Coordinates of C-alpha atoms in Angstrom, one line a residue:
X1 CA -6.2 234.4 37.3
X2 CA -3.9 234.9 34.4
X3 CA -1.3 236.4 36.7
X4 CA -1.4 233.3 39.0
X5 CA -1.1 231.0 36.0
X6 CA 1.8 233.1 34.8
X7 CA 3.5 232.8 38.2
X8 CA 2.9 229.1 38.4
X9 CA 4.3 228.6 34.9
X10 CA 7.3 230.6 35.8
X11 CA 7.9 228.6 38.9
X12 CA 7.5 225.3 37.0
X13 CA 9.9 226.6 34.4
X14 CA 12.5 227.3 37.1
X15 CA 12.0 223.9 38.6
X16 CA 12.4 222.2 35.3
X17 CA 15.4 224.3 34.6
X18 CA 16.9 223.4 37.9
X19 CA 16.3 219.7 37.3
X20 CA 17.8 220.0 33.9
X21 CA 20.9 221.6 35.4
X22 CA 21.1 218.9 38.0
X23 CA 20.8 216.3 35.3
X24 CA 23.6 217.9 33.3
X25 CA 25.8 218.1 36.4
X26 CA 25.1 214.4 37.1
X27 CA 26.1 213.5 33.6
X28 CA 29.2 215.7 34.0
X29 CA 30.2 213.9 37.2
X30 CA 29.8 210.5 35.5
X31 CA 31.8 211.9 32.6
X32 CA 34.6 213.2 34.8
X33 CA 34.6 209.9 36.7
X34 CA 35.3 208.1 33.4
X35 CA 38.3 210.4 32.8
X36 CA 40.0 209.2 36.0
X37 CA 39.4 205.5 35.5
X38 CA 42.0 203.1 36.9
X39 CA 45.6 204.2 36.1
X40 CA 45.0 206.7 33.4
X41 CA 48.2 208.3 32.3
X42 CA 48.4 210.8 29.5
X43 CA 46.2 213.4 28.0
X44 CA 42.4 213.3 28.3
X45 CA 40.9 213.3 24.9
X46 CA 37.3 214.1 25.8
X47 CA 36.0 217.7 25.7
X48 CA 34.5 219.8 28.5
X49 CA 32.8 223.1 28.0
X50 CA 32.1 226.0 30.4
X51 CA 29.0 228.1 29.9
X52 CA 28.1 231.3 31.8
X53 CA 24.5 232.4 31.5
X54 CA 23.2 236.0 31.7
X55 CA 23.0 235.9 35.5
X56 CA 26.6 234.7 35.9
X57 CA 25.8 231.1 36.7
X58 CA 28.5 228.7 35.4
X59 CA 27.7 225.3 34.0
X60 CA 30.1 222.6 32.8
X61 CA 29.0 220.2 30.1
X62 CA 30.5 217.7 27.6
X63 CA 28.2 219.1 24.9
X64 CA 29.2 222.1 22.8
X65 CA 26.7 225.0 22.8
X66 CA 26.6 228.6 21.6
X67 CA 28.6 230.9 23.9
X68 CA 30.3 228.0 25.7
X69 CA 34.0 228.0 26.2
X70 CA 36.1 224.9 25.7
X71 CA 38.1 223.9 28.8
X72 CA 41.6 222.6 28.2
X73 CA 42.2 219.5 30.3
X74 CA 45.7 219.0 31.7
X75 CA 47.5 215.7 31.6
X76 CA 46.6 213.5 34.5
X77 CA 48.2 210.6 36.3
X78 CA 45.8 208.9 38.6
X79 CA 45.5 205.5 40.2
X80 CA 42.5 203.6 41.6
X81 CA 42.7 203.3 45.4
X82 CA 41.7 200.0 47.0
X83 CA 38.2 199.6 48.2
X84 CA 37.6 200.2 52.0
X85 CA 36.7 196.6 52.5
X86 CA 40.0 195.5 50.9
X87 CA 42.0 197.8 53.1
X88 CA 40.2 196.5 56.2
X89 CA 40.9 192.9 55.2
X90 CA 44.6 193.6 54.7
X91 CA 44.9 195.4 58.0
X92 CA 43.0 192.5 59.7
X93 CA 45.3 189.9 58.2
X94 CA 48.4 191.8 59.2
X95 CA 47.2 192.3 62.8
X96 CA 46.3 188.6 63.1
X97 CA 49.7 187.6 61.8
X98 CA 51.5 189.9 64.3
X99 CA 49.4 188.7 67.3
X100 CA 49.8 185.0 66.4
X101 CA 53.5 185.3 65.7
X102 CA 52.9 184.2 62.2
X103 CA 54.2 187.3 60.6
X104 CA 56.2 186.7 57.4
X105 CA 59.8 185.5 57.7
X106 CA 62.5 188.1 58.1
X107 CA 64.5 186.5 55.2
X108 CA 63.2 185.4 51.8
X109 CA 66.0 182.8 51.5
X110 CA 67.8 181.1 54.4
X111 CA 69.5 177.8 53.6
X112 CA 72.7 176.0 53.9
X113 CA 74.2 176.0 50.4
X114 CA 77.3 173.9 51.4
X115 CA 77.6 171.1 52.4
X116 CA 74.6 169.8 50.6
X117 CA 72.2 167.5 52.4
X118 CA 73.1 163.8 52.2
X119 CA 76.4 164.7 50.5
X120 CA 79.9 163.2 51.1
X121 CA 83.3 164.8 50.6
X122 CA 87.0 164.4 51.5
X123 CA 89.0 166.7 53.8
X124 CA 92.4 165.6 55.0
X125 CA 92.5 168.1 57.8
X126 CA 88.8 168.0 58.6
X127 CA 88.6 171.7 57.7
X128 CA 85.8 173.0 55.4
X129 CA 83.5 176.0 55.1
X130 CA 79.7 176.0 55.7
X131 CA 78.3 178.4 53.2
X132 CA 75.0 180.1 53.8
X133 CA 72.5 181.5 51.2
X134 CA 70.7 184.5 52.8
X135 CA 68.4 187.0 51.1
X136 CA 68.4 189.8 51.9
X137 CA 71.7 190.4 53.7
X138 CA 71.8 189.6 57.4
X139 CA 70.4 192.5 59.5
X140 CA 72.9 194.4 61.8
X141 CA 71.1 193.2 64.9
X142 CA 71.0 189.5 63.8
X143 CA 73.7 186.8 64.2
X144 CA 74.1 183.2 63.0
X145 CA 74.0 180.4 65.5
X146 CA 75.7 177.4 64.0
X147 CA 75.4 174.0 65.6
X148 CA 77.5 170.9 64.7
X149 CA 75.8 167.7 65.9
X150 CA 73.8 169.9 68.4
X151 CA 76.9 171.7 69.8
X152 CA 76.7 175.4 69.4
X153 CA 79.6 177.3 67.9
X154 CA 80.4 181.0 68.6
X155 CA 78.0 183.5 67.0
X156 CA 79.0 184.7 63.6
X157 CA 77.8 187.0 60.8
X158 CA 78.7 184.5 58.0
X159 CA 77.8 183.8 55.3
X160 CA 81.0 181.6 55.1
X161 CA 81.6 179.8 58.4
X162 CA 84.9 178.0 59.0
X163 CA 84.8 174.5 60.4
X164 CA 88.1 173.1 61.7
X165 CA 89.4 169.5 62.4
X166 CA 86.0 167.9 62.2
X167 CA 86.2 164.1 62.7
X168 CA 85.4 161.7 59.9
X169 CA 81.9 160.3 59.9
X170 CA 78.4 161.5 59.4
X171 CA 77.4 164.9 60.9
X172 CA 74.5 167.3 61.1
X173 CA 74.7 171.1 60.8
X174 CA 71.9 173.5 61.8
X175 CA 71.9 177.3 61.5
X176 CA 69.6 179.7 63.2
X177 CA 69.3 183.5 62.9
X178 CA 69.1 184.9 66.4
X179 CA 68.6 188.3 68.0
X180 CA 69.7 188.1 71.6
X181 CA 68.1 185.0 73.1
X182 CA 65.4 184.9 70.4
X183 CA 65.5 182.7 67.3
X184 CA 64.3 184.7 64.4
X185 CA 64.4 182.1 61.7
X186 CA 65.9 178.7 61.1
X187 CA 67.4 177.0 58.0
X188 CA 66.7 173.4 57.2
X189 CA 69.5 171.3 58.8
X190 CA 71.8 169.2 56.6
X191 CA 73.4 165.9 57.1
X192 CA 76.7 165.0 55.4
X193 CA 79.6 162.5 55.6
X194 CA 83.2 163.6 55.9
X195 CA 86.0 161.3 54.7
X196 CA 89.5 161.7 56.2
X197 CA 92.5 159.5 55.4
X198 CA 94.2 157.6 58.2
X199 CA 97.1 155.2 58.6
X200 CA 94.6 152.3 58.5
X201 CA 92.7 153.8 55.5
X202 CA 95.2 155.7 53.4
X203 CA 93.8 157.9 50.6

């Protein structure tokens, strides 16, 4: 009877020891998780100890104990990865944009810098430059399609586009970025008035 009790106590002791070890490991996992919190750069200041018992079993703990060896932690540089649901949402939005043709514009900035909209200026010869503001630079496969009052001019790379002998009066300029027959992006058209001297209206 005493032998059975001794065996039972021994088993219980091992179970309790196992649970204690699991508890310590759990605490260590939480502790190590804290060390790699979002964007930690530099040396970890917390201490970790390694203990080897008489049977060769190795334990790691954040609590010093007799016979434990301190573990030197190397410098770490970690980042927090986005959550799976955040990644899924981003991928879904990107796919929807591509399928609907609403993907972001190819150019952050695309506008006619000169002439300005609703402006008026003089040119005796009717010559002037249309100046485009494009960011980033025009891609190699893209061209600028300039239209003066709806009439298309030869394709060009710009960003300065020479206009010659334009008649006096009010005009509209539009500019599209094209690739082949496809319009990639369009600038807001501008309307301007060109003044030119004549015999009837000298300068």
